Amino acid sequence: NVDSVVFYDMNGKQVNSAKFGVSTKNEIIRSALKGTESADIIKLSGEIYAAAAIPLKHDGTNILVAYALAAACDEELVETVYNYTNFDFTIFDGKKRLYTSLEGMQGTNIANDSIIKKVEKGESVFVEGVLNGKQYLSYYFPLKDSNGNFVTTLFMGEPLDIVSHLV
């Protein structure tokens, strides 16, 4: 599902009504204004989006740029990852669990924020600890944009009682 679509003329002026979306110019849009399709992951107001811009042509000449945003990290993604892997999955906004499969933990903050600080620096962190009253083997890792810049922290984890059954 596309959350918004914005059209720009080749001078970079938005030409559609703001009711269909508003965007500040960014590298994705600037690239499309130069004639190159571009896409990336971006963070706006705490939410993660897939953003794409394409130049629209008429008789081989660029006439408009279409820029679209779609939610990329939401409850649907959490549910999909959980269903495919059977691992708990969380998308953070800073220290806060924005979306999570951990029952009753959505909107709560991580207890050990040093994990988030490490991930924000680009590190992945393995931790064995208690979550939601259960012992977990946890993996925290960064989601980065196409330039390698940190966007947010992601978590995947498995209760140790399940892990010990597999060993």
mmCIF file of C-alpha atoms in Angstrom:
data_model
loop_
_atom_site.group_PDB
_atom_site.id
_atom_site.type_symbol
_atom_site.label_atom_id
_atom_site.label_comp_id
_atom_site.label_asym_id
_atom_site.label_seq_id
_atom_site.Cartn_x
_atom_site.Cartn_y
_atom_site.Cartn_z
ATOM 1 C CA ASN A 1 0.000 0.000 0.000
ATOM 2 C CA VAL A 2 1.294 3.419 -0.961
ATOM 3 C CA ASP A 3 0.895 6.045 1.769
ATOM 4 C CA SER A 4 1.493 9.089 -0.410
ATOM 5 C CA VAL A 5 2.410 10.090 -3.944
ATOM 6 C CA VAL A 6 3.881 13.465 -4.783
ATOM 7 C CA PHE A 7 4.555 14.811 -8.285
ATOM 8 C CA TYR A 8 7.216 17.382 -9.087
ATOM 9 C CA ASP A 9 7.888 19.367 -12.242
ATOM 10 C CA MET A 10 11.452 19.278 -13.521
ATOM 11 C CA ASN A 11 12.230 22.463 -11.562
ATOM 12 C CA GLY A 12 11.460 20.594 -8.335
ATOM 13 C CA LYS A 13 8.123 22.289 -7.646
ATOM 14 C CA GLN A 14 5.351 20.077 -6.254
ATOM 15 C CA VAL A 15 2.498 20.078 -8.762
ATOM 16 C CA ASN A 16 -0.167 17.931 -7.067
ATOM 17 C CA SER A 17 -2.497 18.842 -4.245
ATOM 18 C CA ALA A 18 -1.051 18.512 -0.748
ATOM 19 C CA LYS A 19 -3.989 16.244 0.165
ATOM 20 C CA PHE A 20 -2.217 13.438 -1.749
ATOM 21 C CA GLY A 21 1.055 13.936 0.090
ATOM 22 C CA VAL A 22 3.774 16.459 0.797
ATOM 23 C CA SER A 23 7.485 15.825 0.815
ATOM 24 C CA THR A 24 10.598 17.843 1.323
ATOM 25 C CA LYS A 25 13.173 17.351 -1.376
ATOM 26 C CA ASN A 26 15.686 14.679 -0.531
ATOM 27 C CA GLU A 27 18.437 12.801 -2.340
ATOM 28 C CA ILE A 28 15.929 10.359 -3.823
ATOM 29 C CA ILE A 29 13.930 13.177 -5.422
ATOM 30 C CA ARG A 30 17.059 15.071 -6.522
ATOM 31 C CA SER A 31 18.302 11.927 -8.272
ATOM 32 C CA ALA A 32 15.005 11.523 -10.151
ATOM 33 C CA LEU A 33 15.082 15.207 -11.159
ATOM 34 C CA LYS A 34 18.414 14.391 -12.818
ATOM 35 C CA GLY A 35 16.739 11.508 -14.692
ATOM 36 C CA THR A 36 17.688 8.519 -12.528
ATOM 37 C CA GLU A 37 15.224 6.214 -10.757
ATOM 38 C CA SER A 38 16.031 6.030 -7.056
ATOM 39 C CA ALA A 39 14.767 4.232 -3.952
ATOM 40 C CA ASP A 40 15.781 3.923 -0.319
ATOM 41 C CA ILE A 41 14.641 3.350 3.255
ATOM 42 C CA ILE A 42 13.921 6.568 5.179
ATOM 43 C CA LYS A 43 12.691 7.508 8.642
ATOM 44 C CA LEU A 44 10.035 10.207 9.050
ATOM 45 C CA SER A 45 8.493 11.094 12.416
ATOM 46 C CA GLY A 46 9.606 7.787 13.923
ATOM 47 C CA GLU A 47 8.127 5.651 11.124
ATOM 48 C CA ILE A 48 10.171 3.737 8.530
ATOM 49 C CA TYR A 49 9.204 4.047 4.859
ATOM 50 C CA ALA A 50 10.268 2.694 1.525
ATOM 51 C CA ALA A 51 10.664 5.735 -0.720
ATOM 52 C CA ALA A 52 10.990 5.711 -4.491
ATOM 53 C CA ALA A 53 11.173 8.391 -7.151
ATOM 54 C CA ILE A 54 11.055 7.940 -10.909
ATOM 55 C CA PRO A 55 11.278 10.427 -13.739
ATOM 56 C CA LEU A 56 8.200 10.337 -15.986
ATOM 57 C CA LYS A 57 8.964 10.840 -19.666
ATOM 58 C CA HIS A 58 7.137 11.971 -22.779
ATOM 59 C CA ASP A 59 8.843 11.391 -26.127
ATOM 60 C CA GLY A 60 12.096 10.643 -24.274
ATOM 61 C CA THR A 61 12.069 13.904 -22.294
ATOM 62 C CA ASN A 62 11.671 13.990 -18.505
ATOM 63 C CA ILE A 63 8.520 15.940 -17.717
ATOM 64 C CA LEU A 64 7.651 15.025 -14.110
ATOM 65 C CA VAL A 65 8.980 13.118 -11.133
ATOM 66 C CA ALA A 66 6.719 10.776 -9.183
ATOM 67 C CA TYR A 67 7.725 10.207 -5.548
ATOM 68 C CA ALA A 68 5.972 7.548 -3.464
ATOM 69 C CA LEU A 69 6.178 6.494 0.177
ATOM 70 C CA ALA A 70 4.977 3.217 1.654
ATOM 71 C CA ALA A 71 5.265 2.035 5.242
ATOM 72 C CA ALA A 72 8.140 -0.441 5.364
ATOM 73 C CA CYS A 73 8.269 -1.330 9.052
ATOM 74 C CA ASP A 74 4.946 -1.914 10.741
ATOM 75 C CA GLU A 75 2.829 -4.561 12.469
ATOM 76 C CA GLU A 76 2.416 -6.384 9.164
ATOM 77 C CA LEU A 77 6.190 -6.778 8.802
ATOM 78 C CA VAL A 78 6.509 -7.953 12.414
ATOM 79 C CA GLU A 79 3.769 -10.529 11.887
ATOM 80 C CA THR A 80 5.295 -11.700 8.592
ATOM 81 C CA VAL A 81 8.785 -12.134 10.079
ATOM 82 C CA TYR A 82 7.350 -13.985 13.080
ATOM 83 C CA ASN A 83 5.231 -16.281 10.878
ATOM 84 C CA TYR A 84 8.150 -17.082 8.545
ATOM 85 C CA THR A 85 10.819 -17.586 11.221
ATOM 86 C CA ASN A 86 8.957 -18.267 14.478
ATOM 87 C CA PHE A 87 11.374 -15.759 16.077
ATOM 88 C CA ASP A 88 10.073 -12.798 18.011
ATOM 89 C CA PHE A 89 10.719 -9.588 16.088
ATOM 90 C CA THR A 90 10.782 -5.930 17.139
ATOM 91 C CA ILE A 91 11.198 -2.610 15.352
ATOM 92 C CA PHE A 92 12.510 0.109 17.652
ATOM 93 C CA ASP A 93 12.182 3.885 17.626
ATOM 94 C CA GLY A 94 15.151 4.835 19.767
ATOM 95 C CA LYS A 95 14.751 2.805 22.987
ATOM 96 C CA LYS A 96 10.999 2.276 22.455
ATOM 97 C CA ARG A 97 9.538 -0.934 21.008
ATOM 98 C CA LEU A 98 7.481 0.652 18.243
ATOM 99 C CA TYR A 99 6.199 -2.658 16.815
ATOM 100 C CA THR A 100 6.822 -6.057 18.378
ATOM 101 C CA SER A 101 5.642 -9.649 18.533
ATOM 102 C CA LEU A 102 6.586 -9.770 22.232
ATOM 103 C CA GLU A 103 3.207 -9.993 23.944
ATOM 104 C CA GLY A 104 2.377 -6.935 26.048
ATOM 105 C CA MET A 105 5.653 -5.142 25.250
ATOM 106 C CA GLN A 106 4.652 -2.775 22.441
ATOM 107 C CA GLY A 107 5.431 0.794 23.472
ATOM 108 C CA THR A 108 7.829 -0.248 26.247
ATOM 109 C CA ASN A 109 11.470 0.776 26.433
ATOM 110 C CA ILE A 110 14.427 -1.596 26.329
ATOM 111 C CA ALA A 111 15.860 -2.068 29.830
ATOM 112 C CA ASN A 112 19.510 -1.998 28.714
ATOM 113 C CA ASP A 113 19.825 1.025 26.421
ATOM 114 C CA SER A 114 23.568 0.373 25.934
ATOM 115 C CA ILE A 115 22.448 -2.253 23.383
ATOM 116 C CA ILE A 116 20.675 0.439 21.353
ATOM 117 C CA LYS A 117 23.725 2.724 21.579
ATOM 118 C CA LYS A 118 25.945 -0.016 20.144
ATOM 119 C CA VAL A 119 23.502 -0.752 17.326
ATOM 120 C CA GLU A 120 23.228 2.970 16.493
ATOM 121 C CA LYS A 121 27.010 2.850 15.920
ATOM 122 C CA GLY A 122 26.493 0.031 13.405
ATOM 123 C CA GLU A 123 27.255 -2.948 15.645
ATOM 124 C CA SER A 124 25.150 -6.105 15.881
ATOM 125 C CA VAL A 125 24.658 -7.391 19.426
ATOM 126 C CA PHE A 126 23.924 -10.926 20.685
ATOM 127 C CA VAL A 127 22.473 -11.072 24.201
ATOM 128 C CA GLU A 128 21.202 -13.766 26.514
ATOM 129 C CA GLY A 129 18.752 -12.252 28.960
ATOM 130 C CA VAL A 130 15.219 -12.053 30.296
ATOM 131 C CA LEU A 131 12.438 -10.583 28.174
ATOM 132 C CA ASN A 132 8.808 -10.645 29.187
ATOM 133 C CA GLY A 133 9.653 -13.067 32.015
ATOM 134 C CA LYS A 134 11.400 -15.599 29.737
ATOM 135 C CA GLN A 135 15.073 -16.300 29.117
ATOM 136 C CA TYR A 136 15.893 -15.273 25.507
ATOM 137 C CA LEU A 137 18.717 -15.561 23.050
ATOM 138 C CA SER A 138 18.492 -12.173 21.312
ATOM 139 C CA TYR A 139 20.030 -10.508 18.287
ATOM 140 C CA TYR A 140 19.851 -6.711 17.883
ATOM 141 C CA PHE A 141 21.011 -5.235 14.576
ATOM 142 C CA PRO A 142 20.852 -1.982 12.584
ATOM 143 C CA LEU A 143 18.597 -1.264 9.626
ATOM 144 C CA LYS A 144 20.618 0.990 7.339
ATOM 145 C CA ASP A 145 19.767 3.063 4.279
ATOM 146 C CA SER A 146 21.522 2.636 0.930
ATOM 147 C CA ASN A 147 24.353 4.936 2.080
ATOM 148 C CA GLY A 148 25.020 2.809 5.159
ATOM 149 C CA ASN A 149 23.449 5.326 7.546
ATOM 150 C CA PHE A 150 21.653 3.993 10.623
ATOM 151 C CA VAL A 151 17.847 4.126 10.344
ATOM 152 C CA THR A 152 16.635 2.078 13.328
ATOM 153 C CA THR A 153 17.279 -0.947 15.521
ATOM 154 C CA LEU A 154 15.713 -4.336 14.787
ATOM 155 C CA PHE A 155 15.485 -7.314 17.152
ATOM 156 C CA MET A 156 15.049 -11.037 16.599
ATOM 157 C CA GLY A 157 14.900 -13.432 19.522
ATOM 158 C CA GLU A 158 14.078 -16.946 20.593
ATOM 159 C CA PRO A 159 13.125 -18.168 24.077
ATOM 160 C CA LEU A 160 15.965 -20.362 25.394
ATOM 161 C CA ASP A 161 13.564 -23.153 26.367
ATOM 162 C CA ILE A 162 12.791 -23.562 22.641
ATOM 163 C CA VAL A 163 16.462 -23.275 21.691
ATOM 164 C CA SER A 164 17.447 -25.996 24.209
ATOM 165 C CA HIS A 165 14.886 -28.385 22.634
ATOM 166 C CA LEU A 166 16.622 -27.951 19.292
ATOM 167 C CA VAL A 167 20.105 -28.767 20.600
#
